[in-house]
XYZ file of C-alpha atoms in Angstrom:
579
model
C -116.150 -19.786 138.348
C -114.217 -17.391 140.699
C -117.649 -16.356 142.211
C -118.189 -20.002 143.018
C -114.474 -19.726 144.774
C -115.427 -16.953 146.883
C -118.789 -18.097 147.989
C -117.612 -21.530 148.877
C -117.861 -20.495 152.474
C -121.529 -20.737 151.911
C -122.313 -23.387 149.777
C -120.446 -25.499 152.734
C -123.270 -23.681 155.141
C -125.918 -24.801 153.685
C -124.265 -28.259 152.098
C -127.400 -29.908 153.212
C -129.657 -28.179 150.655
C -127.552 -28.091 147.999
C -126.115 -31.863 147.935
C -130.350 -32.421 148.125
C -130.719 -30.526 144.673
C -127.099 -32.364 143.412
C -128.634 -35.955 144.259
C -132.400 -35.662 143.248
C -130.507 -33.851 139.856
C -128.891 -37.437 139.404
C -132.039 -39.321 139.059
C -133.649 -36.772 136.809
C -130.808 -37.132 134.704
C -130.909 -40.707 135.107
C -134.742 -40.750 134.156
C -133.738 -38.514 131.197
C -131.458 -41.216 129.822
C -134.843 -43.599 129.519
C -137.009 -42.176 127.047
C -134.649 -41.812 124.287
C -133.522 -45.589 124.492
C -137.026 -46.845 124.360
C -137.830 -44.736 120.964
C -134.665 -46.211 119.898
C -135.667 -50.128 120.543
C -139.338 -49.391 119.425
C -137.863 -48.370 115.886
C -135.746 -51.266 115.687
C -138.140 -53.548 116.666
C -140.866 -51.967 114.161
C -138.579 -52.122 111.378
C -136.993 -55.472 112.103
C -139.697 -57.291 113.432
C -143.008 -56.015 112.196
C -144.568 -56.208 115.301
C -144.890 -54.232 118.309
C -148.217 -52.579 118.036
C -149.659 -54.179 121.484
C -146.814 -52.955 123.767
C -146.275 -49.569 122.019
C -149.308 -48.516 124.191
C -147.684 -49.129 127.663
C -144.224 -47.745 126.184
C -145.954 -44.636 125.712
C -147.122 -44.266 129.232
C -144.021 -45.266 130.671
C -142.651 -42.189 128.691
C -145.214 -40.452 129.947
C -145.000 -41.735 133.733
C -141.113 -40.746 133.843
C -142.212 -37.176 132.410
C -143.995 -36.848 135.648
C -141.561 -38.166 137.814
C -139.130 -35.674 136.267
C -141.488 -32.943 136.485
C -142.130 -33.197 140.530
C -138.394 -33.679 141.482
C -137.488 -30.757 139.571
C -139.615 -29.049 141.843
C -138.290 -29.925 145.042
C -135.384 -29.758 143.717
C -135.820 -25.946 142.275
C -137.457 -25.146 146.044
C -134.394 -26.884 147.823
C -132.053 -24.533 146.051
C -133.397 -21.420 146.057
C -134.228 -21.421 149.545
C -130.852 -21.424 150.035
C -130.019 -18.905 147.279
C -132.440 -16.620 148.947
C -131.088 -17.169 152.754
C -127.719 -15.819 150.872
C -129.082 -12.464 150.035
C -130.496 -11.644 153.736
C -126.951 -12.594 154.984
C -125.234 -10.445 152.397
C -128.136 -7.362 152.976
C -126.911 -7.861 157.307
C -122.942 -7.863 156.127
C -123.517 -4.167 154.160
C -125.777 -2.967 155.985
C -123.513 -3.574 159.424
C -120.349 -2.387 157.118
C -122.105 0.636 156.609
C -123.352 1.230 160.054
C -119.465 1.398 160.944
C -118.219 3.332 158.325
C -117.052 6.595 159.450
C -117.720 10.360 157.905
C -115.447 10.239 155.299
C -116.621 7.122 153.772
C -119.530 8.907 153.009
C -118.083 11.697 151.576
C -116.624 9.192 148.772
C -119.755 7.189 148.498
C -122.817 8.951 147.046
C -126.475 7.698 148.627
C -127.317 6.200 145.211
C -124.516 4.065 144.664
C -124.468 2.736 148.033
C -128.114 1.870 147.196
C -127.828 0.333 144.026
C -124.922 -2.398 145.924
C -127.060 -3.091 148.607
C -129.760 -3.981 146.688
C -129.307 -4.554 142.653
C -125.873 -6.012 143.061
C -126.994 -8.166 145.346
C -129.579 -9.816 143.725
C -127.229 -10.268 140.916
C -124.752 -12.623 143.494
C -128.368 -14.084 144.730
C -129.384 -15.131 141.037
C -125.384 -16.843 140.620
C -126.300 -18.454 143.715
C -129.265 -19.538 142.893
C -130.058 -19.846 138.914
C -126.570 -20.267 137.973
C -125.717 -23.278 140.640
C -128.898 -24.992 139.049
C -127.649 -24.187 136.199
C -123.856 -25.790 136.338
C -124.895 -29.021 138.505
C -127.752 -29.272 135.715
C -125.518 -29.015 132.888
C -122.768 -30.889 134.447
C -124.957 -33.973 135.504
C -127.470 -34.326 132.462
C -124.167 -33.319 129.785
C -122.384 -36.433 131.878
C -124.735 -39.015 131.853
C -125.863 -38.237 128.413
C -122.256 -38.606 127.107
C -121.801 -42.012 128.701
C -124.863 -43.160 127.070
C -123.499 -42.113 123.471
C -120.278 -43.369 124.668
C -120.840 -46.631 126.342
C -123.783 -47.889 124.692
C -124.314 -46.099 121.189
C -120.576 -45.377 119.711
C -117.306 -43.669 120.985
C -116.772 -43.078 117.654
C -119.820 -41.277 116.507
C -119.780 -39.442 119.547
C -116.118 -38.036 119.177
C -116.878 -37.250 115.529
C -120.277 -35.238 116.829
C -118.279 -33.235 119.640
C -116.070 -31.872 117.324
C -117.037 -28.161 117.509
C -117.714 -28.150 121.352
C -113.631 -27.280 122.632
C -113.813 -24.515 119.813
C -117.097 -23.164 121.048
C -116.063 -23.263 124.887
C -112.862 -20.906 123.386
C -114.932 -18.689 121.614
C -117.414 -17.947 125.303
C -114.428 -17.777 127.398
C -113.633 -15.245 125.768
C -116.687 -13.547 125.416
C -117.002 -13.893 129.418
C -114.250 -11.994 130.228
C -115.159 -8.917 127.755
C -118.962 -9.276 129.578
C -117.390 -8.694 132.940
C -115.737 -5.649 132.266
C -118.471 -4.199 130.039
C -120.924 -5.083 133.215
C -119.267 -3.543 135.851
C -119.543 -0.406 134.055
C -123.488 -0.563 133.394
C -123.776 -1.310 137.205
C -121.516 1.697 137.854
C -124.177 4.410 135.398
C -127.086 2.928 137.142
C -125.362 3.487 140.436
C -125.006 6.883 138.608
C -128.980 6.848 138.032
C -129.925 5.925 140.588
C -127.894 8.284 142.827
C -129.687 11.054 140.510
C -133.022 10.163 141.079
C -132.382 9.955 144.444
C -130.805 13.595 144.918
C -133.556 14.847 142.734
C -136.421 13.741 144.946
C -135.195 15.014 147.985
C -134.595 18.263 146.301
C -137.267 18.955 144.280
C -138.402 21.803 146.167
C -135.293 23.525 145.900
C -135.313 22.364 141.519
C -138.785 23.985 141.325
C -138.029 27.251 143.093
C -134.571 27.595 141.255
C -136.527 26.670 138.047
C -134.379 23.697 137.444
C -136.480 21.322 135.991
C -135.325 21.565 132.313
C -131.414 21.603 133.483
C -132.018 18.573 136.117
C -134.286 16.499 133.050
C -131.274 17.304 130.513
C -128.902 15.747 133.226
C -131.122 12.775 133.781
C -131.269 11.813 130.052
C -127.591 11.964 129.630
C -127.345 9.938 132.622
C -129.718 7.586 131.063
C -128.420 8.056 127.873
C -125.225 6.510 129.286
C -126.803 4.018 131.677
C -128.926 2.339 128.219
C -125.573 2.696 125.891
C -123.588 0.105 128.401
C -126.504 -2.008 128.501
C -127.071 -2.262 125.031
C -122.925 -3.131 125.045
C -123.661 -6.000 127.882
C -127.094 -6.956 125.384
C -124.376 -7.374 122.277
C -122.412 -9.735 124.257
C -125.610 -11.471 125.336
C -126.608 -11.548 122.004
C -123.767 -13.760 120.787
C -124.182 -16.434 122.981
C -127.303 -18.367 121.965
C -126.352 -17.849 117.698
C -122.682 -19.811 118.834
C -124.703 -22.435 120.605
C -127.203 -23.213 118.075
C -125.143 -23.102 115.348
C -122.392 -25.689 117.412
C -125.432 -28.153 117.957
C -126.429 -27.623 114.600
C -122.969 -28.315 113.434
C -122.788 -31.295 115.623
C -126.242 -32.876 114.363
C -124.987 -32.658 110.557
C -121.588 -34.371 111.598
C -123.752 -37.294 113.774
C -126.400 -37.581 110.859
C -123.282 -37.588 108.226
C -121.272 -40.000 110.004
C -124.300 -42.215 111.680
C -125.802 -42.912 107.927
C -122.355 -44.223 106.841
C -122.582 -46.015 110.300
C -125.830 -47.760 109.105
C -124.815 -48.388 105.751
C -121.902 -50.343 106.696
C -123.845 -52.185 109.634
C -122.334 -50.531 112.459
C -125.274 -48.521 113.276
C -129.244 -49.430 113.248
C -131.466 -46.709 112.277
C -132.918 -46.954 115.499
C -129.642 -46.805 117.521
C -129.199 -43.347 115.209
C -132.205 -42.025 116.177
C -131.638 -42.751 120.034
C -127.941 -40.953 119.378
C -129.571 -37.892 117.908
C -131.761 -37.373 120.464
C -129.273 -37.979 123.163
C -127.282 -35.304 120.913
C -130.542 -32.961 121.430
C -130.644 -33.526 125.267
C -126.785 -32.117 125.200
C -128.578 -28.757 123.616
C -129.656 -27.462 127.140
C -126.101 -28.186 128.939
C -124.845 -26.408 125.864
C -127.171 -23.521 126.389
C -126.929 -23.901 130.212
C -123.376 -23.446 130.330
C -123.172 -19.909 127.843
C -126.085 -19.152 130.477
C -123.820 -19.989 133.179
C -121.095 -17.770 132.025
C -123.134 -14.939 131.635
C -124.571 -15.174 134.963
C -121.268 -15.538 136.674
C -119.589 -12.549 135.074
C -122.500 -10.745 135.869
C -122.684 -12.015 139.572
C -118.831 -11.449 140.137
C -118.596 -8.176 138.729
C -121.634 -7.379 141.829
C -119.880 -9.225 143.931
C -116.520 -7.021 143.444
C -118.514 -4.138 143.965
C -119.995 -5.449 146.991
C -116.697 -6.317 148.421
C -115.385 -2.987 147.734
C -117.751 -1.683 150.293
C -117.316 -3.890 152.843
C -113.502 -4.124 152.832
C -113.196 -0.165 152.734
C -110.573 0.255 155.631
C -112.931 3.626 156.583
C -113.909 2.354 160.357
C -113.369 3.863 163.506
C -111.413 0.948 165.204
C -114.030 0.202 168.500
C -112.318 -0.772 171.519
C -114.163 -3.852 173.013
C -113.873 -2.583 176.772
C -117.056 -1.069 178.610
C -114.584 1.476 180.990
C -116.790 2.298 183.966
C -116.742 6.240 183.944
C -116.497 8.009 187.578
C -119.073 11.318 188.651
C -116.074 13.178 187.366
C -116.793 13.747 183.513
C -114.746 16.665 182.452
C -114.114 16.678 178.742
C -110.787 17.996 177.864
C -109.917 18.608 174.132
C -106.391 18.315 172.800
C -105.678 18.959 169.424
C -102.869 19.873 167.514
C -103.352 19.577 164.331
C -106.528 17.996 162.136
C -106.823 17.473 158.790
C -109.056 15.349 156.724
C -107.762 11.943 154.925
C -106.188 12.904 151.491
C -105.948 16.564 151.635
C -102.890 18.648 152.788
C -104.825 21.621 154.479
C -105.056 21.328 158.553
C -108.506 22.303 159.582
C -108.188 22.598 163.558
C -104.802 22.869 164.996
C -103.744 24.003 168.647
C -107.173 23.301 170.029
C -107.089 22.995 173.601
C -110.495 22.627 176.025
C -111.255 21.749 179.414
C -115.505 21.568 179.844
C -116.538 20.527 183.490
C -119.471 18.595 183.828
C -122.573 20.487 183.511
C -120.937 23.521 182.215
C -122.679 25.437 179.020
C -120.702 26.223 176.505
C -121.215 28.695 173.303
C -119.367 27.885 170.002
C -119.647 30.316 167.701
C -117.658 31.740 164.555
C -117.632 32.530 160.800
C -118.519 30.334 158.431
C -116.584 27.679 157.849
C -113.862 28.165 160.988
C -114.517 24.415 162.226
C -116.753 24.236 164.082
C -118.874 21.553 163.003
C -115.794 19.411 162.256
C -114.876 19.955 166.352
C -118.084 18.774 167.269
C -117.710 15.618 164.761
C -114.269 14.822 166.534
C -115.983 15.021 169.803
C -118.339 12.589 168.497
C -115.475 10.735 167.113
C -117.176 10.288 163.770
C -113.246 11.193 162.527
C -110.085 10.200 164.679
C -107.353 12.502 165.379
C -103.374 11.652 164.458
C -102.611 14.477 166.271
C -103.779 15.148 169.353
C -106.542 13.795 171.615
C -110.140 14.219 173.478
C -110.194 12.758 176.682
C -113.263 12.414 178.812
C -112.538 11.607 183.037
C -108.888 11.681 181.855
C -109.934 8.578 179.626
C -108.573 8.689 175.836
C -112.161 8.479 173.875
C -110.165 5.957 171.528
C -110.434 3.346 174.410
C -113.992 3.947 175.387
C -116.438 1.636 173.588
C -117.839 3.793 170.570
C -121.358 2.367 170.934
C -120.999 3.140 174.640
C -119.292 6.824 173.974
C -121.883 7.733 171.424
C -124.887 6.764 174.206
C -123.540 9.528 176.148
C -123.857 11.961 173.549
C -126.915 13.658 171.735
C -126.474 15.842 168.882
C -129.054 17.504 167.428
C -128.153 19.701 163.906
C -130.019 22.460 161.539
C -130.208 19.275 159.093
C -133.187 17.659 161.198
C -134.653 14.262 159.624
C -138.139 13.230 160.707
C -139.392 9.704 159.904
C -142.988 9.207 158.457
C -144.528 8.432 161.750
C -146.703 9.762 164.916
C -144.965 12.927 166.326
C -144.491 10.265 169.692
C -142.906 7.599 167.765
C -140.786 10.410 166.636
C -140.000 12.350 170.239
C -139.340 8.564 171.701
C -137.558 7.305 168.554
C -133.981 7.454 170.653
C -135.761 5.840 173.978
C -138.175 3.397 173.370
C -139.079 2.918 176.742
C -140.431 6.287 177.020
C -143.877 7.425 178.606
C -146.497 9.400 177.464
C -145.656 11.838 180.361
C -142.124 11.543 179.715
C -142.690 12.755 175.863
C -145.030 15.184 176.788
C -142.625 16.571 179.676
C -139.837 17.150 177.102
C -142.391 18.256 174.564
C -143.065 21.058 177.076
C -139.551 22.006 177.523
C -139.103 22.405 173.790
C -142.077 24.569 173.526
C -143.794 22.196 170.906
C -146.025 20.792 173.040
C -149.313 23.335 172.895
C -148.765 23.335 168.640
C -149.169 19.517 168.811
C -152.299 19.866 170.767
C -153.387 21.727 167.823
C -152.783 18.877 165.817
C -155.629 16.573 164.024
C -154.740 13.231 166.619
C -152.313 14.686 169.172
C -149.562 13.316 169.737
C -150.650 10.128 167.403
C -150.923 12.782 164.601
C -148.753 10.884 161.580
C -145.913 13.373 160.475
C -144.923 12.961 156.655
C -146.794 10.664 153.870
C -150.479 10.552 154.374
C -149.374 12.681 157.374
C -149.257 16.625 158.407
C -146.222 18.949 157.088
C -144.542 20.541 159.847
C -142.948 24.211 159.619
C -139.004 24.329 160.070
C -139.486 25.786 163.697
C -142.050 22.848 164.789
C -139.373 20.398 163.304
C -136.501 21.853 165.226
C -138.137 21.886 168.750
C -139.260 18.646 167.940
C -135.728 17.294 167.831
C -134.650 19.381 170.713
C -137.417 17.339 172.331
C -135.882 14.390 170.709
C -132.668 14.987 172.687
C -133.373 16.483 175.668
C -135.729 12.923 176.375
C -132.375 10.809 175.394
C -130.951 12.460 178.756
C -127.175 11.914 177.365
C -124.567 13.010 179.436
C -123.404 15.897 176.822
C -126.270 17.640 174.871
C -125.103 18.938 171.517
C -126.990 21.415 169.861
C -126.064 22.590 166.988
C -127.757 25.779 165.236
C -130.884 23.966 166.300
C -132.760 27.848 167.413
C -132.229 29.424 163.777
C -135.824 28.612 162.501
C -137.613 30.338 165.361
C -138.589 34.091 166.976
C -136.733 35.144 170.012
C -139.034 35.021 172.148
C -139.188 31.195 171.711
C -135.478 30.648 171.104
C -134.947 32.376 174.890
C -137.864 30.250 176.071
C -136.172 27.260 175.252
C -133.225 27.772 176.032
C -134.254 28.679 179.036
C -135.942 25.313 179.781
C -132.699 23.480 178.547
C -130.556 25.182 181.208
C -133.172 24.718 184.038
C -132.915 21.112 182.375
C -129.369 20.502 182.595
C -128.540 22.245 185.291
C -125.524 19.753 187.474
C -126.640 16.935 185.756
C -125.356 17.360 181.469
C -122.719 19.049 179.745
C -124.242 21.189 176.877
C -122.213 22.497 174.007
C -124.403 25.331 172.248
C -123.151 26.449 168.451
C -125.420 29.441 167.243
C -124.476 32.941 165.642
C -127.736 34.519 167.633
C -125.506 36.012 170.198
C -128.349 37.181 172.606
C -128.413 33.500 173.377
C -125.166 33.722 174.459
C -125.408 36.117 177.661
C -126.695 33.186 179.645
C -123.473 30.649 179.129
C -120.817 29.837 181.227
C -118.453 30.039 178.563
C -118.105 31.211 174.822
C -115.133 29.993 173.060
C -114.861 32.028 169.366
C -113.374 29.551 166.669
C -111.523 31.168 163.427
C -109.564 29.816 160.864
C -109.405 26.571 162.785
C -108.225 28.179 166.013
C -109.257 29.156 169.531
C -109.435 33.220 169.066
C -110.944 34.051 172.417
C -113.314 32.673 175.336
C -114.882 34.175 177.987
C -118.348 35.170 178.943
C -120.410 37.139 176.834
C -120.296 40.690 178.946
C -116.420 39.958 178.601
C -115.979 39.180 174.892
C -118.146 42.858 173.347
C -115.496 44.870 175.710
C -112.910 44.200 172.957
C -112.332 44.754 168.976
C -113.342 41.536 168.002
C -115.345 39.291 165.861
C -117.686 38.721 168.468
C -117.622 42.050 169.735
C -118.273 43.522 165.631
C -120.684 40.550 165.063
C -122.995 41.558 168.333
C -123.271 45.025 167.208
C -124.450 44.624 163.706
C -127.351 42.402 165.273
C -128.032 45.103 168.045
C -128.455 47.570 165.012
C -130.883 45.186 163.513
C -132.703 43.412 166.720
C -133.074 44.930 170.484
C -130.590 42.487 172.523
């Protein structure tokens, strides 16, 4: 019932539907209540007065007229509430989907891909099917258990009806507690098929790198123990399940030998007729689907608020970048200036950037570069403010980036890494997939610039030529100077680019690069991070990151007149390349 608590917010949203399903549920019960009560006064009647042959015909299609009846409300009824059931799970599916849209980096560092799938869509469907299924369910049993009882009650015998109840507090005892061992036992089957699912998923988008590592017997002997696992809580939650319908039977059971026990000593001392007994035991076999109804009920609930939980954990992760709400109006004078004194990532001890300090005029070019591992990719996601900093601060126009709008801050940035993600679409829906109001020159203009262009001439339909399934495979290169292409028609204020040359000759990666100064020339910032070094001669600037510091700057012809890493790094590439 806690699930019911929580999602009370909704059930008063759509009170329309649901008191709909409540009411017409009142007359079916209601209707339900008839048939029994005419089989009861068509025995009496038989037996007492030998005569009732000429009406039994029209009894029997009033029985069969109220069938009907019953039959077509439960339909409008089952169509009321599960429209509203289903509304529930596209509202749920918006709420993660916009929590996770606002999550920053680290979020996803604790959250594998799998998991986060296997919430936003199996979990939820569980909460759909409480919503749905086990509301019918409750109002169902509550209504037809009701109105049956005050028919055995009011009409038949409090007595007999007591007697036959007997076992029903003891069998209520016995699934409470049963619910509470299912919820625990559920969570953790959700939890291994988060864990399958997150397997599966990491398996398909590496399988070229499991073939060509010869993998496939290591990752398949991982995937059965991970389904080994998955099936052995399952089978636990099935045990529980298990239980439920042997208690109920054998507590109606129970109950019809106490009502057929009692209601013949009833009869025998006149307080019963036999067809008053047979009207209570069929009453008594109506109660069978509340009984089953509510062990149903239970189940569903402990399995909808275990989802629900895990849900909730997702949402209510405290793992956003707070947005400020203002839209600052930014002057012509965009210098971003860095300030950093120390950076470390949430729950570790190590700093990874301290005593950073950066002034970049607008429509400077800047080179990153340095070893493995020195930060800079965590510099560039602190520009982006995917992370905040404690410690320190990046202005841009002397404006703290905290109180710029993050959907407005982010519009002014494009970064573009080694990792580059195509969707399974034309190579133009793929150029114009961060302007939408793109042109065919416009795409083609940028397409130029990235020297892609002429290869997707080449292609089987141009520009319309669909990339990925039932599409073309594109080499690394082709994928990377289609990003850049990606970018440069985004026309951001501050171009990113990040390793981006690495999968292509250098002839091409100065022929782009090339085209991207000419491109940004007094009108973007560009921050370049590459270890080609021959790239670098053109910058205004080359800052050298190590061990989370600022080592050196200056311009290339500066930085290989001293013992450096630069200086060492440029001459083991002139030994192996002409520069």
């Amino acid at each position: 019932m806690k699930l019911f608590h929580k999602l009370r917010w909704y059930f008063l949203q759509e009170w329309k539907k649901y008191l709909g399903s409540t009411i017409l549920l009142i007359f079916i019960a209601i209707l339900q209540l008839i048939p029994p009560k005419i089989v009861g006064v068509l025995i009496d009647s038989i037996i007492i007065k030998k005569k009732y042959e000429n009406k039994l015909f029209y009894w029997i299609i009033l029985i069969f007229l109220i069938s009907f009846v019953i039959y077509i409300l439960r339909y409008i009824w089952r169509i009321l509430l599960f429209s509203a059931a289903y509304k529930l799970a596209i509202i749920l599916r918006v709420k993660i989907y916009h929590a996770l849209s606002t999550k920053n980096t680290n979020f996803y560092l604790q959250y594998r891909t799998g998991d986060l799938m296997a919430r936003s869509t199996n979990d939820i469907d569980k909460i759909v099917f409480a919503a749905g299924e086990g509301v019918l369910t409750l109002v169902d049993a509550i209504i037809t258990s009701s109105s049956v009882l005050t028919m055995m009650i009011v009409y038949i015998s409090w007595k007999l009806t007591i007697i036959s109840l007997i076992p029903m507090p003891i069998m209520t005892i016995i699934l409470t507690q049963h619910g509470k061992k299912l919820y625990n036992i559920f969570q953790q089957a959700q939890q291994t098929f988060s864990n399958l699912n997150n397997h599966i998923q990491e398996s398909i988008k590496n399988i070229y790198m499991i073939k060509n590592f010869g993998l496939e017997k290591y990752i398949m002997k991982k995937f059965k123990q991970i389904n080994k696992d998955n099936t052995i809580k399952n089978v636990k939650v099935s045990k529980i399940d298990a239980k439920f319908d042997p208690i109920i039977y054998y507590t109606i059971t129970f109950s019809n030998m106490l009502a057929i026990c009692s209601g013949s000593y009833f009869i025998w001392n006149n307080y019963l007729s036999i067809g008053t007994l047979t009207s209570f035991i069929m009453y008594l076999g109506l109660m069978t689907w509340p009984m089953l109804a509510f062990a149903w009920m239970f189940n569903i609930m402990e399995r909808g608020h275990a989802a629900w939980n895990r849900i909730q954990e997702i949402i209510k992760k405290d793992l956003t970048i707070q947005n400020s709400k203002s839209f600052l109006l930014l002057s012509n004078n965009k210098k971003l200036k860095i300030q950093i004194k120390e950076f470390k990532y949430p729950n570790t001890i190590t700093p990874v950037l301290y005593n950073i300090f950066i002034n970049i005029k607008f429509n400077e070019v800047i080179g990153l570069c340095g070893p493995t591992g020195s930060g800079k990719s965590t510099l560039l996601n602190l520009i982006q403010r995917n992370f905040d900093i404690s410690k320190g601060d990046i202005l841009y126009n002397n404006i703290s980036i905290k109180k710029i709008n993050l959907f407005h801050w982010r519009k002014k940035i494009t970064y573009v890494n080694q990792n580059i993600f195509l969707f399974s679409d034309t190579i133009s829906n793929n150029i114009a997939f961060g302007n939408i109001n793109a042109t065919q020159k416009n795409i083609e203009n940028v397409a130029k610039l990235s020297n892609i262009h002429h290869d997707i001439l080449q292609f089987p339909h141009g520009y319309q030529t669909k990339f990925g399934r039932n599409g073309i495979m594109l080499s690394g290169g082709q994928k990377q100077r289609i990003a850049i292409a990606r970018a440069l028609l985004m026309k951001s204020e501050i171009l990113i680019l990040d390793n981006v040359l690495s999968a292509m000759d250098i002839l091409t990666q100065h022929q782009i690069l090339k085209n991207i100064l000419s491109w940004g020339k007094n009108k973007h910032t560009i921050i370049l991070v590459t270890h080609e070094l021959h790239i670098m001669k053109k910058l205004n600037n080359i800052l050298i990151i190590q061990k989370g510091k600022i080592t050196d700057h200056g311009k290339h012809n500066q930085l290989i007149k001293y013992n450096n890493w630069y200086s060492q790094l440029y001459q083991q590439q002139k030994k192996i390349i002409k520069i």
